[in-house]
Amino acid sequence: MKAYLDNAATTQLDPEVLEVMLPLMTEQFGNPSSIHSYGRAVRSSIERARKSIAGILNAAPAEIFFTSGGTEADNTAIRGSIETLGLKHAITSRIEHHAVLHTLEHLSKAGMIKLSYVNLNEKGEVDLEHLETLLATNSRSLVSLMHGNNEIGNLLDLETVGDICEKYNAVFHSDTVQTMGHFPHDLQKLKTNFIVGAAHKFNGPKGVGFLYVRPGIKIAPFVHGGAQERNMRGGTENIYGIVGLAKALEIAYRDMDAHRRHIEGLKSRMIENLRSKIEGVSFNGNSADLGNSLYTVLSVSLPPSDISDMLLFNLDIAGIAVSGGSACSSGTDIGSHVLNELQIDPDRANVRFSFGKYNTEAEIDYAVNTLADLYKKEAVSL
Ligand SMILES: Cc1ncc(COP(=O)(O)O)c(C=O)c1O
């Protein structure tokens, strides 16, 4: 048996998505910038995709810019807003994805901004009072805080943070890569200036994503070149990716309730079974708090053991694909920057299980039993 339980890293392409992509890899091969019929046919596919995504998110097509994925969309929003809007201060948290953290750290090192980190509690939740203090005591700021944490599944209340940002006239970017396609986003209700998506996190193709930019904000391009994406991103478009992205988002929204129920069922089954089969198991961040975390992510913390170092390897041998992540235990092992912030015991092993629509109860049971067996064997050999 095999179990792919690493859906926060990437998901399997939905065959319905592949079907709409194939013609753009074969007969519809024109360059969308060409004015002849070959180009025009592809241009209209791209614009249909843009319109569909905008419609789903309750935005206008002109507010959607296609990118090579989440990282580029985050970079464009952060670098573009700091450069163009003249922002001299940015606020983020230490548990953001590196697409955000490394970008802001780079700008800070280059002397372009002062960078502040908002306080987090031991669960990794953002201290909103501290956020207000940082906003009140600094010049106009960029706030970059993720909607769903890819390692521990914590969710941010976008509406509350949006209200706070509005109060202090801050520019609000949220890395929504892990929630896009899994939770609804209504851009008429949210006060985010930028949100992002990456198709491969919701059963679309890799290497394509988008940036939403709220009207009224004009930022500099990240990739300079031709006039594609209304001068915001030079380069011939990833046409099959864009069409696949739009289809994947359509399917994600069409089936969202059913997928959520299915995946939440798997996650709660795993939590229960782990609790009953492995003594001393616990869960990082809010990930075991159903209803208050990404339903796709469960960050499991396992008691100290001799098998910790070989855990992922053993799971891989058994055909179980997961992600690891340790807290910092030595000078050379930098571990997971997210788990390090939670100050968890470095002797415990951490496994991130992340679920998708194709997972089954049998896979969950197989993963839990394999893990429990590994711990049992170790207990016997001690
Ligand atoms: C929260 C978050 N942001 C950004 C990214 C980067 O997305 P991409 O791989 O499409 O560049 C990821 C992917 O792992 C992510 O989980």
GROMACS .gro file of C-alpha atoms and ligand atoms in nm:
model
  398
    1MET     CA    1   0.000   0.000   0.000
    2LYS     CA    2   0.106   0.358  -0.058
    3ALA     CA    3  -0.022   0.683   0.089
    4TYR     CA    4   0.053   1.029  -0.045
    5LEU     CA    5  -0.001   1.254   0.257
    6ASP     CA    6   0.202   1.556   0.151
    7ASN     CA    7  -0.068   1.764  -0.017
    8ALA     CA    8   0.051   2.090   0.139
    9ALA     CA    9   0.370   2.042  -0.064
   10THR     CA   10   0.179   1.972  -0.382
   11THR     CA   11  -0.129   1.791  -0.509
   12GLN     CA   12  -0.201   1.550  -0.789
   13LEU     CA   13  -0.334   1.698  -1.113
   14ASP     CA   14  -0.709   1.650  -1.153
   15PRO     CA   15  -0.783   1.465  -1.484
   16GLU     CA   16  -1.059   1.722  -1.558
   17VAL     CA   17  -0.787   1.989  -1.544
   18LEU     CA   18  -0.552   1.795  -1.769
   19GLU     CA   19  -0.831   1.762  -2.025
   20VAL     CA   20  -0.865   2.141  -2.070
   21MET     CA   21  -0.488   2.186  -2.079
   22LEU     CA   22  -0.412   1.935  -2.354
   23PRO     CA   23  -0.543   2.133  -2.654
   24LEU     CA   24  -0.314   2.422  -2.556
   25MET     CA   25  -0.018   2.186  -2.574
   26THR     CA   26  -0.113   2.064  -2.918
   27GLU     CA   27  -0.333   2.244  -3.170
   28GLN     CA   28  -0.373   2.580  -2.990
   29PHE     CA   29  -0.006   2.671  -2.995
   30GLY     CA   30  -0.015   3.039  -3.096
   31ASN     CA   31   0.163   3.312  -2.905
   32PRO     CA   32  -0.112   3.507  -2.729
   33SER     CA   33   0.064   3.835  -2.820
   34SER     CA   34   0.039   3.759  -3.194
   35ILE     CA   35  -0.242   3.939  -3.368
   36HIS     CA   36  -0.322   3.661  -3.617
   37SER     CA   37  -0.592   3.400  -3.559
   38TYR     CA   38  -0.354   3.152  -3.387
   39GLY     CA   39  -0.257   3.414  -3.131
   40ARG     CA   40  -0.609   3.549  -3.088
   41ALA     CA   41  -0.748   3.202  -3.010
   42VAL     CA   42  -0.500   3.157  -2.726
   43ARG     CA   43  -0.544   3.515  -2.603
   44SER     CA   44  -0.915   3.455  -2.565
   45SER     CA   45  -0.848   3.135  -2.363
   46ILE     CA   46  -0.625   3.333  -2.126
   47GLU     CA   47  -0.879   3.609  -2.085
   48ARG     CA   48  -1.157   3.357  -2.024
   49ALA     CA   49  -0.941   3.203  -1.751
   50ARG     CA   50  -0.879   3.545  -1.593
   51LYS     CA   51  -1.249   3.626  -1.602
   52SER     CA   52  -1.339   3.296  -1.442
   53ILE     CA   53  -1.089   3.338  -1.155
   54ALA     CA   54  -1.199   3.697  -1.097
   55GLY     CA   55  -1.565   3.593  -1.094
   56ILE     CA   56  -1.500   3.318  -0.840
   57LEU     CA   57  -1.315   3.557  -0.606
   58ASN     CA   58  -1.567   3.840  -0.655
   59ALA     CA   59  -1.305   4.064  -0.819
   60ALA     CA   60  -1.260   4.221  -1.163
   61PRO     CA   61  -1.049   4.050  -1.434
   62ALA     CA   62  -0.808   4.348  -1.446
   63GLU     CA   63  -0.717   4.276  -1.082
   64ILE     CA   64  -0.576   3.929  -1.158
   65PHE     CA   65  -0.214   3.891  -1.279
   66PHE     CA   66  -0.077   3.551  -1.375
   67THR     CA   67   0.261   3.449  -1.233
   68SER     CA   68   0.483   3.140  -1.216
   69GLY     CA   69   0.333   3.046  -0.880
   70GLY     CA   70   0.301   3.153  -0.518
   71THR     CA   71   0.661   3.261  -0.469
   72GLU     CA   72   0.659   3.501  -0.763
   73ALA     CA   73   0.318   3.641  -0.664
   74ASP     CA   74   0.442   3.706  -0.307
   75ASN     CA   75   0.763   3.864  -0.438
   76THR     CA   76   0.571   4.086  -0.679
   77ALA     CA   77   0.333   4.211  -0.411
   78ILE     CA   78   0.605   4.275  -0.152
   79ARG     CA   79   0.876   4.420  -0.371
   80GLY     CA   80   0.633   4.608  -0.593
   81SER     CA   81   0.449   4.773  -0.306
   82ILE     CA   82   0.765   4.870  -0.118
   83GLU     CA   83   0.936   5.011  -0.426
   84THR     CA   84   0.637   5.187  -0.577
   85LEU     CA   85   0.444   5.305  -0.274
   86GLY     CA   86   0.757   5.425  -0.095
   87LEU     CA   87   0.687   5.218   0.218
   88LYS     CA   88   0.974   5.227   0.464
   89HIS     CA   89   0.844   4.979   0.720
   90ALA     CA   90   0.713   4.624   0.696
   91ILE     CA   91   0.560   4.391   0.952
   92THR     CA   92   0.557   4.015   0.921
   93SER     CA   93   0.581   3.710   1.145
   94ARG     CA   94   0.866   3.466   1.191
   95ILE     CA   95   0.653   3.173   1.075
   96GLU     CA   96   0.576   3.298   0.723
   97HIS     CA   97   0.679   3.095   0.420
   98HIS     CA   98   1.028   3.174   0.293
   99ALA     CA   99   0.873   3.329  -0.018
  100VAL     CA  100   0.773   3.614   0.215
  101LEU     CA  101   1.040   3.601   0.486
  102HIS     CA  102   1.342   3.588   0.258
  103THR     CA  103   1.203   3.862   0.035
  104LEU     CA  104   1.146   4.097   0.329
  105GLU     CA  105   1.480   4.009   0.487
  106HIS     CA  106   1.651   4.086   0.157
  107LEU     CA  107   1.485   4.429   0.136
  108SER     CA  108   1.571   4.498   0.498
  109LYS     CA  109   1.938   4.404   0.447
  110ALA     CA  110   1.949   4.625   0.139
  111GLY     CA  111   1.842   4.914   0.364
  112MET     CA  112   1.510   4.968   0.185
  113ILE     CA  113   1.288   4.897   0.485
  114LYS     CA  114   1.287   4.853   0.857
  115LEU     CA  115   1.144   4.511   0.931
  116SER     CA  116   0.941   4.429   1.242
  117TYR     CA  117   0.817   4.088   1.354
  118VAL     CA  118   0.484   4.067   1.527
  119ASN     CA  119   0.478   3.864   1.848
  120LEU     CA  120   0.332   3.514   1.843
  121ASN     CA  121   0.206   3.306   2.132
  122GLU     CA  122   0.321   2.948   2.203
  123LYS     CA  123   0.062   2.817   1.954
  124GLY     CA  124   0.194   3.046   1.681
  125GLU     CA  125  -0.107   3.281   1.692
  126VAL     CA  126  -0.049   3.644   1.600
  127ASP     CA  127  -0.066   3.895   1.887
  128LEU     CA  128  -0.305   4.151   1.737
  129GLU     CA  129  -0.242   4.409   2.009
  130HIS     CA  130   0.128   4.401   1.928
  131LEU     CA  131   0.042   4.438   1.559
  132GLU     CA  132  -0.151   4.756   1.643
  133THR     CA  133   0.138   4.887   1.851
  134LEU     CA  134   0.381   4.829   1.563
  135LEU     CA  135   0.145   5.002   1.323
  136ALA     CA  136   0.086   5.297   1.554
  137THR     CA  137   0.454   5.358   1.625
  138ASN     CA  138   0.597   5.333   1.273
  139SER     CA  139   0.555   5.504   0.939
  140ARG     CA  140   0.300   5.370   0.687
  141SER     CA  141   0.363   4.996   0.677
  142LEU     CA  142   0.332   4.691   0.462
  143VAL     CA  143   0.176   4.409   0.664
  144SER     CA  144   0.247   4.061   0.528
  145LEU     CA  145   0.078   3.783   0.724
  146MET     CA  146  -0.023   3.448   0.584
  147HIS     CA  147  -0.380   3.321   0.584
  148GLY     CA  148  -0.300   2.953   0.647
  149ASN     CA  149   0.034   2.828   0.778
  150ASN     CA  150   0.174   2.547   0.562
  151GLU     CA  151   0.350   2.371   0.852
  152ILE     CA  152   0.118   2.401   1.151
  153GLY     CA  153  -0.212   2.484   0.983
  154ASN     CA  154  -0.286   2.799   1.184
  155LEU     CA  155  -0.542   3.030   1.028
  156LEU     CA  156  -0.536   3.411   1.044
  157ASP     CA  157  -0.859   3.607   1.075
  158LEU     CA  158  -0.820   3.808   0.752
  159GLU     CA  159  -1.121   4.027   0.825
  160THR     CA  160  -0.996   4.143   1.165
  161VAL     CA  161  -0.642   4.204   1.042
  162GLY     CA  162  -0.784   4.383   0.737
  163ASP     CA  163  -0.978   4.618   0.969
  164ILE     CA  164  -0.665   4.688   1.173
  165CYS     CA  165  -0.462   4.760   0.858
  166GLU     CA  166  -0.732   4.993   0.732
  167LYS     CA  167  -0.734   5.181   1.064
  168TYR     CA  168  -0.361   5.256   1.027
  169ASN     CA  169  -0.364   5.304   0.649
  170ALA     CA  170  -0.132   5.005   0.610
  171VAL     CA  171  -0.096   4.800   0.292
  172PHE     CA  172  -0.205   4.442   0.358
  173HIS     CA  173  -0.060   4.143   0.173
  174SER     CA  174  -0.166   3.794   0.272
  175ASP     CA  175   0.001   3.478   0.145
  176THR     CA  176  -0.314   3.277   0.074
  177VAL     CA  177  -0.134   2.993  -0.106
  178GLN     CA  178  -0.254   2.726   0.139
  179THR     CA  179  -0.613   2.846   0.165
  180MET     CA  180  -0.680   2.930  -0.202
  181GLY     CA  181  -0.920   2.671  -0.340
  182HIS     CA  182  -0.981   2.525   0.006
  183PHE     CA  183  -1.156   2.817   0.179
  184PRO     CA  184  -1.376   3.078   0.007
  185HIS     CA  185  -1.227   3.424  -0.056
  186ASP     CA  186  -1.466   3.710  -0.126
  187LEU     CA  187  -1.262   4.012  -0.230
  188GLN     CA  188  -1.555   4.248  -0.186
  189LYS     CA  189  -1.556   4.159   0.185
  190LEU     CA  190  -1.183   4.125   0.249
  191LYS     CA  191  -0.965   4.432   0.293
  192THR     CA  192  -0.650   4.265   0.169
  193ASN     CA  193  -0.463   4.467  -0.093
  194PHE     CA  194  -0.289   4.159  -0.229
  195ILE     CA  195  -0.367   3.789  -0.214
  196VAL     CA  196  -0.207   3.506  -0.409
  197GLY     CA  197  -0.272   3.157  -0.541
  198ALA     CA  198  -0.065   2.863  -0.668
  199ALA     CA  199  -0.251   2.611  -0.885
  200HIS     CA  200  -0.053   2.307  -0.772
  201LYS     CA  201  -0.191   2.337  -0.418
  202PHE     CA  202  -0.546   2.268  -0.541
  203ASN     CA  203  -0.499   1.993  -0.798
  204GLY     CA  204  -0.389   2.224  -1.077
  205PRO     CA  205  -0.058   2.231  -1.264
  206LYS     CA  206   0.277   2.336  -1.116
  207GLY     CA  207   0.456   2.654  -1.218
  208VAL     CA  208   0.152   2.879  -1.242
  209GLY     CA  209  -0.025   3.106  -0.999
  210PHE     CA  210  -0.171   3.451  -0.971
  211LEU     CA  211  -0.155   3.774  -0.781
  212TYR     CA  212  -0.467   3.974  -0.698
  213VAL     CA  213  -0.407   4.350  -0.672
  214ARG     CA  214  -0.681   4.570  -0.528
  215PRO     CA  215  -0.785   4.850  -0.764
  216GLY     CA  216  -0.630   5.186  -0.687
  217ILE     CA  217  -0.290   5.030  -0.613
  218LYS     CA  218  -0.038   5.055  -0.892
  219ILE     CA  219   0.283   4.866  -0.836
  220ALA     CA  220   0.599   4.818  -1.038
  221PRO     CA  221   0.646   4.490  -1.226
  222PHE     CA  222   0.864   4.221  -1.076
  223VAL     CA  223   0.963   4.070  -1.410
  224HIS     CA  224   1.051   4.334  -1.669
  225GLY     CA  225   1.014   4.255  -2.037
  226GLY     CA  226   0.729   4.261  -2.284
  227ALA     CA  227   0.385   4.409  -2.233
  228GLN     CA  228   0.223   4.086  -2.113
  229GLU     CA  229  -0.010   4.102  -1.811
  230ARG     CA  230  -0.065   4.473  -1.880
  231ASN     CA  231   0.308   4.546  -1.843
  232MET     CA  232   0.314   4.382  -1.501
  233ARG     CA  233   0.496   4.062  -1.598
  234GLY     CA  234   0.702   4.030  -1.912
  235GLY     CA  235   0.735   3.692  -2.083
  236THR     CA  236   0.520   3.471  -2.303
  237GLU     CA  237   0.241   3.335  -2.088
  238ASN     CA  238   0.227   2.980  -1.952
  239ILE     CA  239  -0.089   2.927  -2.154
  240TYR     CA  240  -0.173   2.568  -2.057
  241GLY     CA  241  -0.087   2.647  -1.695
  242ILE     CA  242  -0.320   2.947  -1.689
  243VAL     CA  243  -0.609   2.754  -1.841
  244GLY     CA  244  -0.543   2.465  -1.600
  245LEU     CA  245  -0.527   2.705  -1.305
  246ALA     CA  246  -0.869   2.850  -1.386
  247LYS     CA  247  -1.024   2.504  -1.428
  248ALA     CA  248  -0.868   2.381  -1.103
  249LEU     CA  249  -1.010   2.679  -0.913
  250GLU     CA  250  -1.354   2.625  -1.070
  251ILE     CA  251  -1.352   2.261  -0.957
  252ALA     CA  252  -1.219   2.354  -0.612
  253TYR     CA  253  -1.507   2.597  -0.559
  254ARG     CA  254  -1.768   2.366  -0.718
  255ASP     CA  255  -1.675   2.078  -0.486
  256MET     CA  256  -1.544   2.273  -0.186
  257ASP     CA  257  -1.806   2.168   0.070
  258ALA     CA  258  -1.788   1.800  -0.021
  259HIS     CA  259  -1.407   1.799  -0.021
  260ARG     CA  260  -1.394   1.980   0.308
  261ARG     CA  261  -1.628   1.729   0.472
  262HIS     CA  262  -1.429   1.438   0.331
  263ILE     CA  263  -1.089   1.575   0.433
  264GLU     CA  264  -1.206   1.688   0.778
  265GLY     CA  265  -1.332   1.333   0.832
  266LEU     CA  266  -0.988   1.196   0.746
  267LYS     CA  267  -0.813   1.443   0.969
  268SER     CA  268  -1.030   1.376   1.273
  269ARG     CA  269  -0.991   0.999   1.215
  270MET     CA  270  -0.616   1.041   1.216
  271ILE     CA  271  -0.617   1.255   1.533
  272GLU     CA  272  -0.833   1.002   1.720
  273ASN     CA  273  -0.633   0.701   1.606
  274LEU     CA  274  -0.298   0.862   1.682
  275ARG     CA  275  -0.419   0.955   2.030
  276SER     CA  276  -0.533   0.602   2.099
  277LYS     CA  277  -0.230   0.423   1.949
  278ILE     CA  278   0.070   0.637   2.038
  279GLU     CA  279   0.119   0.740   2.396
  280GLY     CA  280   0.243   1.093   2.442
  281VAL     CA  281   0.151   1.212   2.093
  282SER     CA  282   0.059   1.578   2.065
  283PHE     CA  283  -0.008   1.830   1.789
  284ASN     CA  284   0.170   2.150   1.696
  285GLY     CA  285   0.008   2.492   1.665
  286ASN     CA  286  -0.367   2.482   1.614
  287SER     CA  287  -0.351   2.195   1.370
  288ALA     CA  288  -0.561   1.954   1.580
  289ASP     CA  289  -0.826   2.220   1.639
  290LEU     CA  290  -1.083   2.120   1.379
  291GLY     CA  291  -1.270   2.426   1.259
  292ASN     CA  292  -0.983   2.657   1.357
  293SER     CA  293  -0.702   2.532   1.132
  294LEU     CA  294  -0.631   2.430   0.775
  295TYR     CA  295  -0.834   2.110   0.742
  296THR     CA  296  -0.565   1.988   0.504
  297VAL     CA  297  -0.278   1.999   0.759
  298LEU     CA  298  -0.200   1.801   1.075
  299SER     CA  299   0.134   1.865   1.244
  300VAL     CA  300   0.210   1.573   1.470
  301SER     CA  301   0.463   1.582   1.754
  302LEU     CA  302   0.595   1.243   1.863
  303PRO     CA  303   0.760   1.155   2.193
  304PRO     CA  304   1.141   1.145   2.205
  305SER     CA  305   1.269   0.817   2.068
  306ASP     CA  306   1.567   0.648   1.906
  307ILE     CA  307   1.381   0.621   1.577
  308SER     CA  308   1.316   0.997   1.547
  309ASP     CA  309   1.603   1.058   1.306
  310MET     CA  310   1.497   0.776   1.075
  311LEU     CA  311   1.122   0.835   1.097
  312LEU     CA  312   1.061   0.994   0.759
  313PHE     CA  313   1.294   0.745   0.596
  314ASN     CA  314   1.103   0.454   0.750
  315LEU     CA  315   0.770   0.602   0.646
  316ASP     CA  316   0.903   0.654   0.294
  317ILE     CA  317   1.016   0.291   0.277
  318ALA     CA  318   0.661   0.195   0.373
  319GLY     CA  319   0.532   0.409   0.081
  320ILE     CA  320   0.404   0.692   0.301
  321ALA     CA  321   0.491   1.039   0.176
  322VAL     CA  322   0.491   1.312   0.441
  323SER     CA  323   0.701   1.614   0.535
  324GLY     CA  324   0.923   1.641   0.835
  325GLY     CA  325   1.046   1.929   1.034
  326SER     CA  326   1.232   1.945   1.356
  327ALA     CA  327   1.296   2.206   1.613
  328CYS     CA  328   1.655   2.320   1.632
  329SER     CA  329   1.858   2.068   1.826
  330SER     CA  330   2.216   2.154   1.741
  331GLY     CA  331   2.422   2.430   1.591
  332THR     CA  332   2.435   2.262   1.252
  333ASP     CA  333   2.073   2.149   1.231
  334ILE     CA  334   1.869   2.462   1.168
  335GLY     CA  335   1.545   2.264   1.164
  336SER     CA  336   1.211   2.416   1.071
  337HIS     CA  337   1.195   2.791   1.124
  338VAL     CA  338   0.827   2.753   1.211
  339LEU     CA  339   0.868   2.481   1.474
  340ASN     CA  340   1.167   2.666   1.619
  341GLU     CA  341   0.943   2.966   1.684
  342LEU     CA  342   0.698   2.750   1.879
  343GLN     CA  343   0.981   2.651   2.111
  344ILE     CA  344   0.886   2.288   2.117
  345ASP     CA  345   1.107   2.017   2.264
  346PRO     CA  346   1.389   1.956   2.011
  347ASP     CA  347   1.399   1.588   2.111
  348ARG     CA  348   1.049   1.525   1.980
  349ALA     CA  349   1.004   1.421   1.617
  350ASN     CA  350   0.756   1.613   1.404
  351VAL     CA  351   0.566   1.487   1.105
  352ARG     CA  352   0.339   1.698   0.888
  353PHE     CA  353   0.056   1.499   0.736
  354SER     CA  354  -0.135   1.695   0.475
  355PHE     CA  355  -0.448   1.570   0.309
  356GLY     CA  356  -0.618   1.606  -0.025
  357LYS     CA  357  -0.936   1.509  -0.199
  358TYR     CA  358  -0.794   1.182  -0.332
  359ASN     CA  359  -0.696   1.044   0.009
  360THR     CA  360  -0.893   0.759   0.161
  361GLU     CA  361  -0.965   0.628   0.511
  362ALA     CA  362  -0.760   0.318   0.426
  363GLU     CA  363  -0.455   0.539   0.361
  364ILE     CA  364  -0.504   0.720   0.692
  365ASP     CA  365  -0.530   0.390   0.880
  366TYR     CA  366  -0.225   0.253   0.703
  367ALA     CA  367  -0.020   0.562   0.796
  368VAL     CA  368  -0.129   0.556   1.162
  369ASN     CA  369  -0.070   0.182   1.197
  370THR     CA  370   0.273   0.207   1.036
  371LEU     CA  371   0.371   0.489   1.268
  372ALA     CA  372   0.233   0.306   1.573
  373ASP     CA  373   0.422  -0.012   1.473
  374LEU     CA  374   0.748   0.181   1.441
  375TYR     CA  375   0.700   0.315   1.794
  376LYS     CA  376   0.597  -0.024   1.932
  377LYS     CA  377   0.904  -0.193   1.783
  378GLU     CA  378   1.123   0.071   1.933
  379ALA     CA  379   0.962   0.029   2.276
  380VAL     CA  380   1.028  -0.349   2.261
  381SER     CA  381   1.392  -0.304   2.164
  382LEU     CA  382   1.465  -0.062   2.447
  383LIG     C1  383   0.232   2.932   0.229
  383LIG     C2  384   0.306   2.917   0.102
  383LIG     N1  385   0.346   3.027   0.035
  383LIG     C3  386   0.413   3.021  -0.080
  383LIG     C4  387   0.444   2.900  -0.137
  383LIG     C5  388   0.520   2.896  -0.266
  383LIG     O1  389   0.439   2.859  -0.373
  383LIG     P1  390   0.505   2.809  -0.511
  383LIG     O2  391   0.564   2.675  -0.484
  383LIG     O3  392   0.390   2.801  -0.607
  383LIG     O4  393   0.605   2.909  -0.553
  383LIG     C6  394   0.405   2.781  -0.073
  383LIG     C7  395   0.441   2.649  -0.128
  383LIG     O5  396   0.496   2.563  -0.062
  383LIG     C8  397   0.335   2.790   0.050
  383LIG     O6  398   0.296   2.681   0.117
   0.00000   0.00000   0.00000
